[in-house]
Coordinates of C-alpha atoms and ligand atoms in Angstrom, one line a residue:
X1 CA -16.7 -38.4 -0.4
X2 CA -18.2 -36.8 -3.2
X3 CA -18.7 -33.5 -5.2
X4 CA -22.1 -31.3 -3.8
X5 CA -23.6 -28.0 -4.9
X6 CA -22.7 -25.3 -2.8
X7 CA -24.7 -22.0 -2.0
X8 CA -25.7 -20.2 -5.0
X9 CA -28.1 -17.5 -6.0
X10 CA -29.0 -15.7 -9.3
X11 CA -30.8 -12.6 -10.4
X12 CA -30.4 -9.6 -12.9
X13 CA -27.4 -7.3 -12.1
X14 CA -28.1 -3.8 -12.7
X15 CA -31.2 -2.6 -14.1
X16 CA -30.5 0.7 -15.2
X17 CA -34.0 2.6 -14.9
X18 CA -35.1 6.3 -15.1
X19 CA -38.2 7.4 -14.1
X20 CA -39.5 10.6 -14.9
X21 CA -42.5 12.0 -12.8
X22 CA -44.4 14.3 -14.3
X23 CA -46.0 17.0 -11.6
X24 CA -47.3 18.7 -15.2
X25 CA -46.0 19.4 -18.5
X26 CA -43.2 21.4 -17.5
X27 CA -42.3 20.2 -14.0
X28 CA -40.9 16.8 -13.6
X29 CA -39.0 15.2 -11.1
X30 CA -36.4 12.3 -11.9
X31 CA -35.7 8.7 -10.2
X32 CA -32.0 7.5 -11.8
X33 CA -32.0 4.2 -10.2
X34 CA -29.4 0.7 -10.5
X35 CA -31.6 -2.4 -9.2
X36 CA -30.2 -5.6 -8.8
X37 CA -31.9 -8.9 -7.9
X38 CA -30.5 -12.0 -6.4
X39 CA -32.5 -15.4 -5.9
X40 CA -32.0 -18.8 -3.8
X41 CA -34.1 -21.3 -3.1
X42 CA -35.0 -24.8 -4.7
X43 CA -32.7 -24.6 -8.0
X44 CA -30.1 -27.8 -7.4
X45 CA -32.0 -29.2 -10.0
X46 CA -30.6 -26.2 -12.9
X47 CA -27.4 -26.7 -11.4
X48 CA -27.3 -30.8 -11.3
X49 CA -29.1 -31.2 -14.4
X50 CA -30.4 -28.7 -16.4
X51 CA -34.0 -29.0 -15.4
X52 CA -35.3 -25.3 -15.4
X53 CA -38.8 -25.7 -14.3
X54 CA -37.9 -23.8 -10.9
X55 CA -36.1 -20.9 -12.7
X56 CA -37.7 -17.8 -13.1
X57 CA -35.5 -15.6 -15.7
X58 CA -33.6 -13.1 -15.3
X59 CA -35.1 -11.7 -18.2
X60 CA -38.4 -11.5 -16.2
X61 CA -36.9 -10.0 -13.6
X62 CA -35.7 -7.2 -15.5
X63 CA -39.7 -6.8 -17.0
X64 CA -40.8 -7.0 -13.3
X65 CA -38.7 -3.9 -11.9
X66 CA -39.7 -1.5 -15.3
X67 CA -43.5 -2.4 -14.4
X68 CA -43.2 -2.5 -11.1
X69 CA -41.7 1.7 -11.3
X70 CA -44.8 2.4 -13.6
X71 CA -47.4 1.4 -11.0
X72 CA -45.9 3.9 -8.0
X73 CA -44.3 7.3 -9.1
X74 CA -42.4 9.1 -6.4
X75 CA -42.0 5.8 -4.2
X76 CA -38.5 5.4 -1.9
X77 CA -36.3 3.1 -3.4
X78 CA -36.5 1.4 0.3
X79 CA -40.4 0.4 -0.5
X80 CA -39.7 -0.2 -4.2
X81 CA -36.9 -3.0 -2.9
X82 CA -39.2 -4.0 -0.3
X83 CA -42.1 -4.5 -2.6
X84 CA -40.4 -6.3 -5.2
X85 CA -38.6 -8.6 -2.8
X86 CA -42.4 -9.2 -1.3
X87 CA -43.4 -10.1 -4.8
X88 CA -40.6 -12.3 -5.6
X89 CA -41.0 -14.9 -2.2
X90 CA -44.9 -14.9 -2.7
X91 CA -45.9 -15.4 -6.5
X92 CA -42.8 -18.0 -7.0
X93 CA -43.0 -20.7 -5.3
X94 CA -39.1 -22.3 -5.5
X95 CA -38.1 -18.4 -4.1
X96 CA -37.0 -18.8 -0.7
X97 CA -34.8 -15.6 -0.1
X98 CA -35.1 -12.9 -2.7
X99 CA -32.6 -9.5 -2.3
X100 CA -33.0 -6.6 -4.1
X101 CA -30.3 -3.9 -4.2
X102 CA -30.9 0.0 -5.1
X103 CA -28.0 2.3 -6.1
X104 CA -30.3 5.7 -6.8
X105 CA -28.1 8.4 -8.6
X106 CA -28.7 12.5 -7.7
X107 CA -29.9 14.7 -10.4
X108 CA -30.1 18.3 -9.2
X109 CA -32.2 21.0 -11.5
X110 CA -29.7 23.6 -13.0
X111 CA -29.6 26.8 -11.8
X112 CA -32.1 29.0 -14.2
X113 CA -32.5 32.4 -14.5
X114 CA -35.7 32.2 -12.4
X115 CA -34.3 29.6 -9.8
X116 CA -34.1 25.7 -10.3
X117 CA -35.0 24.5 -13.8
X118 CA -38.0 22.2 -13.9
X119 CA -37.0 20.1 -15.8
X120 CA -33.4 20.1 -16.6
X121 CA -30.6 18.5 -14.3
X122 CA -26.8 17.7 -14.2
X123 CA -25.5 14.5 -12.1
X124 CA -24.5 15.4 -9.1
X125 CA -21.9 13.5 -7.2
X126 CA -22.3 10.1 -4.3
X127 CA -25.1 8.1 -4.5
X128 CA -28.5 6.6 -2.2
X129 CA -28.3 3.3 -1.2
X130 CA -31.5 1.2 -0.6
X131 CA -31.2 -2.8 0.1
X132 CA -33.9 -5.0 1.3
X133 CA -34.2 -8.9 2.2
X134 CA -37.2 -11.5 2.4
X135 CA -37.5 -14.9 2.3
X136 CA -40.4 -17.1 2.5
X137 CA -41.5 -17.1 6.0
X138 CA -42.3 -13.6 5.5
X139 CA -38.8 -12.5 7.4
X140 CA -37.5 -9.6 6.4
X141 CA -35.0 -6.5 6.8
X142 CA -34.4 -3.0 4.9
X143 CA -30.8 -1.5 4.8
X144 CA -30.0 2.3 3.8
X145 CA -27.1 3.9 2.9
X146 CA -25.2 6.3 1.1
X147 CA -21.8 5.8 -1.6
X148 CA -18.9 7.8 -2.7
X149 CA -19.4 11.3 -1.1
X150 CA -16.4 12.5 -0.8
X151 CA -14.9 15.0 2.2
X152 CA -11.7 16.8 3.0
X153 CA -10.3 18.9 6.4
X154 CA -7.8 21.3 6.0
X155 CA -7.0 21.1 9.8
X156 CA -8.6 19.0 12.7
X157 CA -6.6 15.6 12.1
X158 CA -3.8 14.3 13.6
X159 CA -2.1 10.9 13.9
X160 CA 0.8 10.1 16.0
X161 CA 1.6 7.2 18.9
X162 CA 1.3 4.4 16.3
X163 CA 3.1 1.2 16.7
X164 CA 6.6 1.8 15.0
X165 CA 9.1 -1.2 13.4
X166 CA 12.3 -1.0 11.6
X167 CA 9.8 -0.7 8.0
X168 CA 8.4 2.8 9.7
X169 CA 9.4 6.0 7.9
X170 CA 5.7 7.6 8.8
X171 CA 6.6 10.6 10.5
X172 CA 3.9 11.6 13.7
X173 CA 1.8 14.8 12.6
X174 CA -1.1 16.9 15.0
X175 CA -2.0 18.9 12.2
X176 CA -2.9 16.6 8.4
X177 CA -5.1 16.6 5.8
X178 CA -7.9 14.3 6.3
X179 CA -9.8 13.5 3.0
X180 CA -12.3 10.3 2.8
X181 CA -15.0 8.7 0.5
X182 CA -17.6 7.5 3.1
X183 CA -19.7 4.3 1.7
X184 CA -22.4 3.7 4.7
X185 CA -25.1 1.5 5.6
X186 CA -27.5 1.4 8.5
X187 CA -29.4 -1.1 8.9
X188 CA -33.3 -0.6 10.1
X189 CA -35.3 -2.2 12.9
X190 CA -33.3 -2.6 16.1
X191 CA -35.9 -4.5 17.7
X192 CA -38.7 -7.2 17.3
X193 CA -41.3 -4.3 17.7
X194 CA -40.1 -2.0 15.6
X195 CA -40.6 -4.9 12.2
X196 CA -43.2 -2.1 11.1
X197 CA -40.6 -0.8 8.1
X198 CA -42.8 1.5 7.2
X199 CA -40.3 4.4 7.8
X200 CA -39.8 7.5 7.0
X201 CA -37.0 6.6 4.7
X202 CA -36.2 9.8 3.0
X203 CA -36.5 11.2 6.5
X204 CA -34.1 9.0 8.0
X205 CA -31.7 8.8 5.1
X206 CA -31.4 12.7 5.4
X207 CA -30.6 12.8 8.4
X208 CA -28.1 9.7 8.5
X209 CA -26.8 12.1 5.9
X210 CA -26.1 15.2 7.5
X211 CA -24.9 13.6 10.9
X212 CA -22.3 11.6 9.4
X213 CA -20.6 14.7 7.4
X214 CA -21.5 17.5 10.2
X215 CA -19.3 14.3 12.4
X216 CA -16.7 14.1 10.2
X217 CA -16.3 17.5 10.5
X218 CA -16.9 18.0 14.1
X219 CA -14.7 15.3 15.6
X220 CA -10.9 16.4 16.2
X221 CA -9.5 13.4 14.5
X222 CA -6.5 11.8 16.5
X223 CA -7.0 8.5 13.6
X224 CA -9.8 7.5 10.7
X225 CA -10.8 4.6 13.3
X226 CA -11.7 6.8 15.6
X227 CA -13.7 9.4 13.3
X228 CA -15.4 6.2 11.7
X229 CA -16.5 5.4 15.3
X230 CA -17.7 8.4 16.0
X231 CA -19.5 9.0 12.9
X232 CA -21.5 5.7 13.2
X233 CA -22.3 6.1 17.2
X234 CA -23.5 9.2 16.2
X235 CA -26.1 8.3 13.5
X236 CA -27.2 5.5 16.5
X237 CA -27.6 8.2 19.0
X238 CA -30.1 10.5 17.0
X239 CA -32.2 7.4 15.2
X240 CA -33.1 5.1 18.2
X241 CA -35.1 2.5 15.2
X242 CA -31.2 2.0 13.7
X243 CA -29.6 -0.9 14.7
X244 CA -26.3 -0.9 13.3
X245 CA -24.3 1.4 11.3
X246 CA -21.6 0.0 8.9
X247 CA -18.8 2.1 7.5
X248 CA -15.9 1.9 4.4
X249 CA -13.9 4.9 4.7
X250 CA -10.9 4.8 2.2
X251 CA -7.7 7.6 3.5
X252 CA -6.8 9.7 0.4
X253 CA -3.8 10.4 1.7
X254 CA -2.4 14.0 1.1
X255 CA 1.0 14.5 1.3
X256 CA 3.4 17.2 1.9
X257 CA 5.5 18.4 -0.5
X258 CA 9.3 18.7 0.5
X259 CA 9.9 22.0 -1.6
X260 CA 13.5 22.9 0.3
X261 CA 15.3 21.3 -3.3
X262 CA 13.0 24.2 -5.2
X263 CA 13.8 26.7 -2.5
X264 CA 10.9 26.8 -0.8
X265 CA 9.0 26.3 2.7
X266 CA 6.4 24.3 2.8
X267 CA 3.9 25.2 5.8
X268 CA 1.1 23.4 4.9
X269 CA 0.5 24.4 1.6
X270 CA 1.1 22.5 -1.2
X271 CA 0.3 18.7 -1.4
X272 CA 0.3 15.8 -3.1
X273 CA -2.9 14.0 -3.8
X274 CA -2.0 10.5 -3.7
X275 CA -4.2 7.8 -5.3
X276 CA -3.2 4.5 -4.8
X277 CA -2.3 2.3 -2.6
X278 CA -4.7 4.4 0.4
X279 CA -5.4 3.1 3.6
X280 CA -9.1 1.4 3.9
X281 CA -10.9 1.8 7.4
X282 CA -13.6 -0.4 7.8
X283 CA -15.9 -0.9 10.8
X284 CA -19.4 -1.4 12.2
X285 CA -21.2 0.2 14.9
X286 CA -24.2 -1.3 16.4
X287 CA -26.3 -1.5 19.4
X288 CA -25.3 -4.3 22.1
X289 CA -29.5 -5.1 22.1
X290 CA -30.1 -4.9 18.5
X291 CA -31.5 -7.9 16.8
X292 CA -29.1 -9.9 14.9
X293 CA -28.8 -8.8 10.9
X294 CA -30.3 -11.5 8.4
X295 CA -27.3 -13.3 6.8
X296 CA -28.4 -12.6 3.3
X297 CA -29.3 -8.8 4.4
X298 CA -27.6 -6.9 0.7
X299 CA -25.6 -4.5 2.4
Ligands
URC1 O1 -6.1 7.6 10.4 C1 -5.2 6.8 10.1 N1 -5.3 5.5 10.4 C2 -4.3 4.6 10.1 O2 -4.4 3.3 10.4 C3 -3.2 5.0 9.3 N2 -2.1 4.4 8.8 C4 -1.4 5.4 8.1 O3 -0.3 5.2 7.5 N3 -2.0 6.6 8.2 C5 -3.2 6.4 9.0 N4 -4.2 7.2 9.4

């Protein structure tokens, strides 16, 4: 019986970086991108006695990913996670898994009076997800994704039939609001031949994009679980090279107002926006053939 070093891993969190892509003097485009690294590999001796000789700092991480962005404007954050993760299991030698997570933040160009500005944006809202794996046999595996876009039906949800107790005050509805913030991920390569990731990320990302939200809307909800279903067999469906699609949808509930002490009807008018405690949906569609996701895969 003894005390042993568990798992452990280390890395620089958060790596704010902007890159600014100069098509010419006046028309740039913008990269707004959160990159994270995590390490394991041969470091018991840091942990068991101090002996840093197998510890690359974090600090050098953090040089590596603002050189890295000057060598390839324009690149997806997909290959920039890829590329780094590449470099960090082949030039370091204690490395043996190496992940690399990618938050990239929207600008859009403001409206100008001759159409979008060049080279003046405002935030927009959600965010692009890129993650990306590799260890030292040369394995390796790209997630996307997409955070905190936020969506709302006016009509087309209902939930009723659910399992009742004595605590149940829920009353049955065919007719709610149904408002979510989707986090997804979809993970790439369903199969042994398809380990080419050179994809067509931005491709594929827009149009993981635009099926999940034209799903949400489409689907008549009768529950979340059954939208969150939908919405991830349906990115599977149109991208046959996705193996799994994995889905956080948070309810934000809206409720009712009882306006009959004010005087009033209420037929579906006014609500109340609740924020806390809501209901969190979580699930993961994948392929029944798919090969199996890599256990340190940052999703
Ligand atoms: O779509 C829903 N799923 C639930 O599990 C649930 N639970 C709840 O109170 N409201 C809802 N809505």
């Amino acid at each position: 019986m003894g005390i042993v070093l568990g798992p452990n891993r280390y890395g620089k969190a958060e790596v704010r970086l902007v890159r600014v892509v100069r098509d010419d003097a006046t028309h740039h485009r913008l990269a707004d991108l959160t990159v994270s690294i995590a390490l394991s590999g041969d470091l018991a001796a840091t942990h068991l006695a101090g002996d840093n000789a197998h510890v690359l700092p974090t600090d050098s991480m953090r040089a590596l990913v603002f050189a890295f962005a000057r060598e390839q404007p324009g690149e997806e954050p997909e290959e920039f996670a890829l590329r780094l993760a590449r470099h960090l299991t082949t030039a370091y030698e204690p490395v043996h898994t190496a992940q690399v997570r990618i938050h990239a933040h929207p600008w859009e160009r403001i409206a100008a009076a001759e159409g979008p500005h060049p080279h003046a944006w405002t935030r927009a809202a959600g965010s692009r997800y890129a993650g990306a794996v590799r260890n030292a046999d040369g394995a390796e595996q790209v997630v996307s994704g997409l955070d905190d876009v936020t969506v709302l039906k006016s009509t087309g949800s209902e939930f009723h039939g659910f399992l009742t107790d004595r605590y149940t005050t829920l009353e049955p509805t065919d007719d709610r609001v149904l408002a979510t913030s989707v986090s997804a991920r979809w993970r790439h390569a369903a199969r042994p031949e398809e380990s080419d990731l050179g994809a067509d990320w931005t491709g594929s990302y827009a149009a993981a994009r635009a099926t999940l939200l034209r799903t949400f809307a489409d689907t008549r909800s009768l529950s979340l679980q059954q939208t969150l279903y939908a919405m991830g067999k349906a990115v599977l469906d149109e991208q046959p090279r996705l193996a799994e699609v994995r889905l956080e949808l948070p309810n934000k509930h809206h409720f009712l107002v009882d306006l009959a002490p004010y005087g009033h009807d209420n037929p579906g008018e006014v609500y109340y926006a609740a924020d806390r405690p809501y209901g969190l949906i979580e699930g993961a569609v994948l392929r029944d053939d798919a090969i199996p996701a890599m256990p340190e895969l940052p999703w």
